[in-house]
Short mmCIF file of C-alpha atoms in Angstrom, two decimals:
data_model
loop_
_atom_site.label_atom_id
_atom_site.label_comp_id
_atom_site.label_asym_id
_atom_site.label_seq_id
_atom_site.Cartn_x
_atom_site.Cartn_y
_atom_site.Cartn_z
CA GLY A 1 0.00 0.00 0.00
CA ARG A 2 1.02 3.55 -0.66
CA THR A 3 1.36 6.28 1.92
CA PRO A 4 -1.65 8.60 1.51
CA VAL A 5 0.35 11.67 0.43
CA VAL A 6 0.20 13.42 -2.96
CA PHE A 7 3.32 15.44 -3.82
CA VAL A 8 3.04 18.36 -6.23
CA ASP A 9 6.51 19.92 -6.32
CA GLY A 10 9.86 20.12 -4.64
CA ALA A 11 13.03 22.14 -4.18
CA GLY A 12 16.31 20.64 -3.07
CA SER A 13 15.69 17.94 -0.49
CA ARG A 14 12.14 19.07 0.30
CA VAL A 15 8.81 18.18 -1.32
CA ARG A 16 5.37 19.76 -0.87
CA ASP A 17 2.04 17.93 -0.85
CA ILE A 18 -1.32 19.08 -2.22
CA ASN A 19 -2.17 20.58 1.18
CA GLY A 20 1.01 22.67 1.30
CA LYS A 21 2.76 20.53 3.93
CA ILE A 22 6.55 20.33 3.47
CA TYR A 23 8.46 17.05 3.89
CA LEU A 24 12.13 16.08 3.72
CA ASP A 25 12.54 13.69 0.79
CA PHE A 26 14.44 10.74 2.21
CA GLY A 27 13.30 8.43 -0.60
CA GLY A 28 15.57 9.86 -3.28
CA GLY A 29 13.70 7.91 -5.98
CA ILE A 30 14.17 4.81 -3.79
CA ALA A 31 17.90 5.35 -3.83
CA VAL A 32 18.25 5.97 -7.58
CA ASN A 33 18.21 9.77 -7.58
CA SER A 34 19.71 11.76 -4.74
CA LEU A 35 20.13 14.97 -6.74
CA GLY A 36 17.19 16.75 -5.14
CA HIS A 37 14.38 18.61 -6.87
CA SER A 38 14.30 21.62 -9.22
CA HIS A 39 18.03 22.45 -9.20
CA PRO A 40 18.54 25.05 -11.98
CA GLU A 41 21.72 23.42 -13.35
CA ILE A 42 20.07 19.98 -13.56
CA ILE A 43 17.01 21.50 -15.28
CA ARG A 44 19.27 23.28 -17.81
CA THR A 45 21.34 20.16 -18.51
CA VAL A 46 18.35 17.83 -18.87
CA THR A 47 16.49 20.33 -21.08
CA GLU A 48 19.55 20.70 -23.32
CA GLN A 49 19.95 16.92 -23.62
CA VAL A 50 16.29 16.06 -24.32
CA SER A 51 16.23 18.67 -27.07
CA ARG A 52 18.67 16.33 -28.89
CA LEU A 53 18.10 12.78 -27.60
CA THR A 54 15.78 11.64 -24.82
CA HIS A 55 16.94 8.05 -24.50
CA VAL A 56 19.40 5.81 -26.29
CA SER A 57 19.54 2.10 -25.58
CA ASN A 58 22.78 0.57 -24.33
CA LEU A 59 22.77 -1.34 -27.61
CA TYR A 60 24.24 1.82 -29.20
CA TYR A 61 26.99 4.33 -28.45
CA HIS A 62 26.33 8.01 -27.78
CA GLU A 63 28.66 10.84 -26.88
CA PRO A 64 27.36 11.86 -23.40
CA GLN A 65 27.69 8.29 -22.12
CA GLY A 66 31.23 8.05 -23.51
CA ARG A 67 32.23 11.31 -21.81
CA LEU A 68 30.78 10.09 -18.52
CA ALA A 69 32.61 6.76 -18.81
CA GLU A 70 35.92 8.56 -19.43
CA LYS A 71 35.34 10.80 -16.42
CA LEU A 72 34.51 7.85 -14.15
CA VAL A 73 37.56 5.87 -15.29
CA GLY A 74 39.67 8.98 -14.68
CA LEU A 75 38.36 9.12 -11.11
CA MET A 76 39.57 5.53 -10.71
CA GLY A 77 43.11 6.55 -11.64
CA GLY A 78 42.75 5.54 -15.29
CA ARG A 79 42.28 1.88 -14.39
CA GLY A 80 39.00 0.05 -14.48
CA LYS A 81 35.89 -0.24 -16.58
CA VAL A 82 32.42 1.27 -16.54
CA PHE A 83 29.28 -0.81 -17.05
CA PHE A 84 26.03 1.09 -17.61
CA CYS A 85 22.91 -0.88 -16.74
CA ASN A 86 19.23 -0.46 -15.96
CA SER A 87 18.78 -2.25 -12.65
CA GLY A 88 20.44 -3.53 -9.53
CA ALA A 89 20.05 -7.06 -10.87
CA GLU A 90 22.08 -6.14 -13.96
CA ALA A 91 24.67 -4.40 -11.82
CA ASN A 92 25.08 -7.52 -9.67
CA GLU A 93 25.23 -9.73 -12.74
CA GLY A 94 27.97 -7.52 -14.20
CA LEU A 95 29.87 -7.66 -10.91
CA PHE A 96 29.84 -11.45 -10.88
CA LYS A 97 30.89 -11.69 -14.52
#
């Protein structure tokens, strides 16, 4: 069952329900998005990207994913690999492989 709350908007780590009550958002998209709500830089970046491509399957290459992979490998000292996946199950499967 769902908690009987209807959220309408948010800013940073806070969300507001239809009655105007403010809550701290500890769910973070059930641990998949901890970036907060309505950050101007995230809005600008997402708007810029969806004006070109909204989604590209991992069956194909695309430049933003390549740049991110290079940055992540750089943070690992230039050693390692990056595996992009859609779920925790895929992440665990990749780890075991």
